mmCIF file of C-alpha atoms in Angstrom:
data_model
loop_
_atom_site.group_PDB
_atom_site.id
_atom_site.type_symbol
_atom_site.label_atom_id
_atom_site.label_comp_id
_atom_site.label_asym_id
_atom_site.label_seq_id
_atom_site.Cartn_x
_atom_site.Cartn_y
_atom_site.Cartn_z
ATOM 1 C CA MET A 23 15.974 -3.206 -15.654
ATOM 2 C CA CYS A 24 14.333 -3.599 -12.249
ATOM 3 C CA GLY A 25 10.729 -2.429 -12.077
ATOM 4 C CA MET A 26 7.809 -2.567 -9.673
ATOM 5 C CA TYR A 27 4.644 -4.183 -10.995
ATOM 6 C CA VAL A 28 1.147 -4.620 -9.598
ATOM 7 C CA ILE A 29 -1.209 -7.569 -9.818
ATOM 8 C CA GLN A 30 -4.908 -7.352 -9.134
ATOM 9 C CA VAL A 31 -6.327 -10.065 -6.893
ATOM 10 C CA ARG A 32 -9.588 -10.780 -5.122
ATOM 11 C CA THR A 33 -9.838 -8.510 -2.062
ATOM 12 C CA GLY A 34 -8.982 -10.518 1.043
ATOM 13 C CA SER A 35 -6.734 -12.986 -0.787
ATOM 14 C CA GLU A 36 -3.641 -10.742 -0.907
ATOM 15 C CA GLU A 37 -1.602 -12.660 1.699
ATOM 16 C CA ASN A 38 -2.396 -16.007 0.062
ATOM 17 C CA ILE A 39 -1.229 -14.657 -3.328
ATOM 18 C CA VAL A 40 2.059 -13.373 -1.815
ATOM 19 C CA ILE A 41 2.756 -16.825 -0.335
ATOM 20 C CA GLN A 42 1.982 -18.487 -3.678
ATOM 21 C CA CYS A 43 4.181 -16.041 -5.615
ATOM 22 C CA GLN A 44 7.105 -16.540 -3.270
ATOM 23 C CA ARG A 45 6.789 -20.317 -3.409
ATOM 24 C CA ILE A 46 5.891 -20.933 -7.077
ATOM 25 C CA ILE A 47 7.968 -18.251 -8.801
ATOM 26 C CA ARG A 48 11.053 -18.782 -6.643
ATOM 27 C CA GLU A 49 10.934 -22.531 -7.489
ATOM 28 C CA GLN A 50 10.944 -21.672 -11.219
ATOM 29 C CA ASP A 51 13.516 -18.875 -10.889
ATOM 30 C CA CYS A 52 17.033 -20.185 -10.295
ATOM 31 C CA GLU A 53 18.749 -16.787 -10.859
ATOM 32 C CA GLY A 54 16.437 -14.725 -8.635
ATOM 33 C CA SER A 55 15.747 -12.127 -11.331
ATOM 34 C CA VAL A 56 12.090 -12.909 -12.015
ATOM 35 C CA LEU A 57 10.888 -12.084 -8.509
ATOM 36 C CA ARG A 58 13.107 -9.928 -6.311
ATOM 37 C CA LYS A 59 10.373 -8.968 -3.852
ATOM 38 C CA CYS A 60 6.652 -9.565 -3.409
ATOM 39 C CA PHE A 61 4.744 -7.513 -0.823
ATOM 40 C CA ILE A 62 1.510 -5.949 0.360
ATOM 41 C CA PRO A 63 1.697 -2.404 1.752
ATOM 42 C CA TYR A 64 -0.090 -2.061 5.111
ATOM 43 C CA TYR A 65 -1.108 0.885 7.262
ATOM 44 C CA GLU A 66 -1.425 1.071 11.031
ATOM 45 C CA LYS A 67 -4.463 2.528 12.687
ATOM 46 C CA LYS A 68 -5.570 2.910 16.261
ATOM 47 C CA ARG A 69 -8.826 1.365 17.410
ATOM 48 C CA ARG A 70 -10.377 1.503 20.820
ATOM 49 C CA TYR A 71 -11.944 -1.607 22.345
ATOM 50 C CA GLU A 72 -11.934 -3.290 25.746
ATOM 51 C CA GLY A 73 -11.249 0.120 27.296
ATOM 52 C CA ALA A 74 -7.873 0.629 25.619
ATOM 53 C CA TRP A 75 -6.366 1.767 22.304
ATOM 54 C CA HIS A 76 -4.936 -1.002 20.121
ATOM 55 C CA THR A 77 -2.834 -0.747 16.960
ATOM 56 C CA GLU A 78 -4.202 -2.714 14.009
ATOM 57 C CA ARG A 79 -2.712 -3.381 10.568
ATOM 58 C CA LYS A 80 -4.858 -3.101 7.458
ATOM 59 C CA VAL A 81 -4.073 -3.511 3.748
ATOM 60 C CA LEU A 82 -3.261 -0.114 2.193
ATOM 61 C CA PHE A 83 -4.473 -1.049 -1.313
ATOM 62 C CA PRO A 84 -7.046 -3.851 -0.944
ATOM 63 C CA GLY A 85 -7.071 -6.133 -3.974
ATOM 64 C CA TYR A 86 -3.482 -5.423 -5.088
ATOM 65 C CA VAL A 87 -0.111 -7.137 -4.610
ATOM 66 C CA PHE A 88 3.189 -5.473 -5.558
ATOM 67 C CA LEU A 89 6.086 -7.298 -7.227
ATOM 68 C CA VAL A 90 9.657 -6.217 -7.976
ATOM 69 C CA SER A 91 11.196 -7.929 -10.995
ATOM 70 C CA ASP A 92 14.027 -7.625 -13.537
ATOM 71 C CA ASP A 93 12.218 -9.755 -16.133
ATOM 72 C CA PRO A 94 8.571 -8.680 -16.627
ATOM 73 C CA GLU A 95 7.886 -11.123 -19.484
ATOM 74 C CA GLN A 96 9.067 -14.109 -17.448
ATOM 75 C CA LEU A 97 7.153 -12.752 -14.442
ATOM 76 C CA LYS A 98 3.968 -12.622 -16.524
ATOM 77 C CA GLU A 99 4.543 -16.214 -17.620
ATOM 78 C CA SER A 100 5.293 -17.407 -14.065
ATOM 79 C CA LEU A 101 2.164 -15.726 -12.678
ATOM 80 C CA ARG A 102 -0.003 -18.071 -14.787
ATOM 81 C CA SER A 103 0.669 -20.740 -12.118
ATOM 82 C CA VAL A 104 -0.653 -18.519 -9.298
ATOM 83 C CA ILE A 105 -4.222 -19.422 -8.354
ATOM 84 C CA GLY A 106 -6.529 -16.472 -7.642
ATOM 85 C CA MET A 107 -4.625 -13.775 -9.511
ATOM 86 C CA SER A 108 -6.893 -11.596 -11.656
ATOM 87 C CA ARG A 109 -4.383 -9.779 -13.842
ATOM 88 C CA LEU A 110 -1.041 -8.036 -14.050
ATOM 89 C CA LEU A 111 -1.759 -4.339 -14.483
ATOM 90 C CA GLY A 112 -0.674 -2.737 -17.713
ATOM 91 C CA ILE A 113 -1.941 -1.153 -20.901
ATOM 92 C CA GLY A 114 -3.518 -3.702 -23.229
ATOM 93 C CA ASP A 115 -1.157 -6.680 -23.392
ATOM 94 C CA GLU A 116 1.844 -4.565 -22.393
ATOM 95 C CA ILE A 117 3.040 -4.851 -18.785
ATOM 96 C CA VAL A 118 3.720 -1.397 -17.373
ATOM 97 C CA PRO A 119 5.773 -0.831 -14.204
ATOM 98 C CA LEU A 120 4.904 1.824 -11.655
ATOM 99 C CA THR A 121 6.435 5.195 -12.435
ATOM 100 C CA ALA A 122 9.384 6.523 -10.435
ATOM 101 C CA GLU A 123 7.022 9.006 -8.708
ATOM 102 C CA GLU A 124 4.625 6.204 -7.675
ATOM 103 C CA VAL A 125 7.485 4.084 -6.311
ATOM 104 C CA CYS A 126 8.771 7.170 -4.461
ATOM 105 C CA VAL A 127 5.353 7.721 -2.828
ATOM 106 C CA LEU A 128 5.201 4.056 -1.756
ATOM 107 C CA GLN A 129 8.731 4.306 -0.350
ATOM 108 C CA LYS A 130 7.973 7.564 1.483
ATOM 109 C CA LEU A 131 4.809 6.171 3.038
ATOM 110 C CA GLY A 132 5.958 2.687 4.016
ATOM 111 C CA GLY A 133 9.752 2.647 3.893
ATOM 112 C CA ASP A 134 11.446 -0.726 3.465
ATOM 113 C CA SER A 135 8.944 -2.520 5.705
ATOM 114 C CA GLN A 136 5.993 -1.212 3.631
ATOM 115 C CA ILE A 137 4.030 -0.482 6.801
ATOM 116 C CA VAL A 138 2.600 3.041 6.934
ATOM 117 C CA GLU A 139 2.748 4.075 10.571
ATOM 118 C CA ALA A 140 0.131 6.438 11.971
ATOM 119 C CA SER A 141 1.038 10.106 11.606
ATOM 120 C CA ILE A 142 0.447 12.849 14.149
ATOM 121 C CA GLY A 143 -0.813 16.291 13.256
ATOM 122 C CA VAL A 144 -2.586 19.449 14.338
ATOM 123 C CA ILE A 145 -5.304 21.579 12.793
ATOM 124 C CA GLU A 146 -4.421 25.251 12.495
ATOM 125 C CA LYS A 147 -7.055 27.615 11.070
ATOM 126 C CA ASP A 148 -8.870 24.751 9.281
ATOM 127 C CA GLU A 149 -5.616 23.494 7.734
ATOM 128 C CA ILE A 150 -3.977 20.187 8.603
ATOM 129 C CA ARG A 151 -0.280 20.253 9.512
ATOM 130 C CA ILE A 152 1.435 16.912 10.026
ATOM 131 C CA THR A 153 4.036 17.135 12.801
ATOM 132 C CA SER A 154 5.436 13.595 12.568
ATOM 133 C CA GLY A 155 5.039 10.430 10.572
ATOM 134 C CA PRO A 156 5.041 9.417 6.898
ATOM 135 C CA LEU A 157 2.387 11.975 5.911
ATOM 136 C CA GLN A 158 4.749 14.898 6.596
ATOM 137 C CA GLY A 159 4.888 16.981 3.444
ATOM 138 C CA MET A 160 1.902 15.164 1.936
ATOM 139 C CA GLU A 161 -0.820 17.333 3.472
ATOM 140 C CA GLY A 162 -2.105 18.193 -0.009
ATOM 141 C CA CYS A 163 -3.017 14.527 -0.599
ATOM 142 C CA ILE A 164 -5.324 14.428 2.442
ATOM 143 C CA LYS A 165 -8.916 14.744 1.242
ATOM 144 C CA LYS A 166 -10.794 13.930 4.441
ATOM 145 C CA ILE A 167 -10.085 13.120 8.078
ATOM 146 C CA ASP A 168 -12.070 11.390 10.792
ATOM 147 C CA ARG A 169 -10.734 12.562 14.143
ATOM 148 C CA HIS A 170 -12.910 10.089 16.053
ATOM 149 C CA LYS A 171 -11.623 7.031 14.145
ATOM 150 C CA ARG A 172 -8.140 8.567 13.790
ATOM 151 C CA LEU A 173 -8.051 8.116 10.013
ATOM 152 C CA ALA A 174 -7.146 10.206 6.980
ATOM 153 C CA TRP A 175 -8.267 9.517 3.420
ATOM 154 C CA LEU A 176 -5.614 10.184 0.795
ATOM 155 C CA GLU A 177 -5.899 10.634 -2.939
ATOM 156 C CA ILE A 178 -2.634 9.626 -4.590
ATOM 157 C CA SER A 179 -1.564 8.740 -8.097
ATOM 158 C CA MET A 180 -0.966 5.013 -8.185
ATOM 159 C CA MET A 181 -1.154 2.411 -10.942
ATOM 160 C CA GLY A 182 -1.790 5.078 -13.543
ATOM 161 C CA ARG A 183 -4.860 6.570 -11.876
ATOM 162 C CA ILE A 184 -5.949 8.477 -8.781
ATOM 163 C CA VAL A 185 -6.508 6.018 -5.936
ATOM 164 C CA GLU A 186 -8.216 6.764 -2.642
ATOM 165 C CA THR A 187 -6.838 4.982 0.404
ATOM 166 C CA GLN A 188 -6.835 5.525 4.134
ATOM 167 C CA VAL A 189 -4.057 5.737 6.694
ATOM 168 C CA GLY A 190 -3.798 6.351 10.423
ATOM 169 C CA LEU A 191 -3.716 10.002 11.523
ATOM 170 C CA GLU A 192 -4.079 11.310 15.038
ATOM 171 C CA ILE A 193 -4.968 14.986 15.402
ATOM 172 C CA VAL A 194 -3.623 15.989 18.804
ATOM 173 C CA GLU A 195 -4.671 19.647 18.807
ATOM 174 C CA LYS A 196 -6.994 22.074 17.067
ATOM 175 C CA ARG A 197 -5.912 25.720 17.189
#
């Protein structure tokens, strides 16, 4: 059964770990069932410098890399060859995949590319309403916004706990 798993890594080394996983595990895996996909979710945010707004990409969950696999036991064994990996998340020695709801949230936010684009919204009577973007329908997850930096902080259930992360959000109007 295909499941999505999470490994914890040193923050800042996520891209290096993805490259290692793709190279090392794919060499060991002739059928392609151990590692179907290895990715890091990103979010886009706007930042102003040199007199203009620029779009930057940042890691959505710093310190974590996501893996899709049909064979979690073989995946666990193959990950022993990856340098810099802290641990495969689970309960005790048991490897636990993300729940269907957690995978659904990841899919809603980032789609197939796993890049969370900046959303656009308005504030009406002290309530945030997202008019376009991946945060549509997720207003209840927004815990804080910074209109100046064009960011929103979300609290979502991920990896068996509540995780706080930030994404791009531009508030275009306050009514």
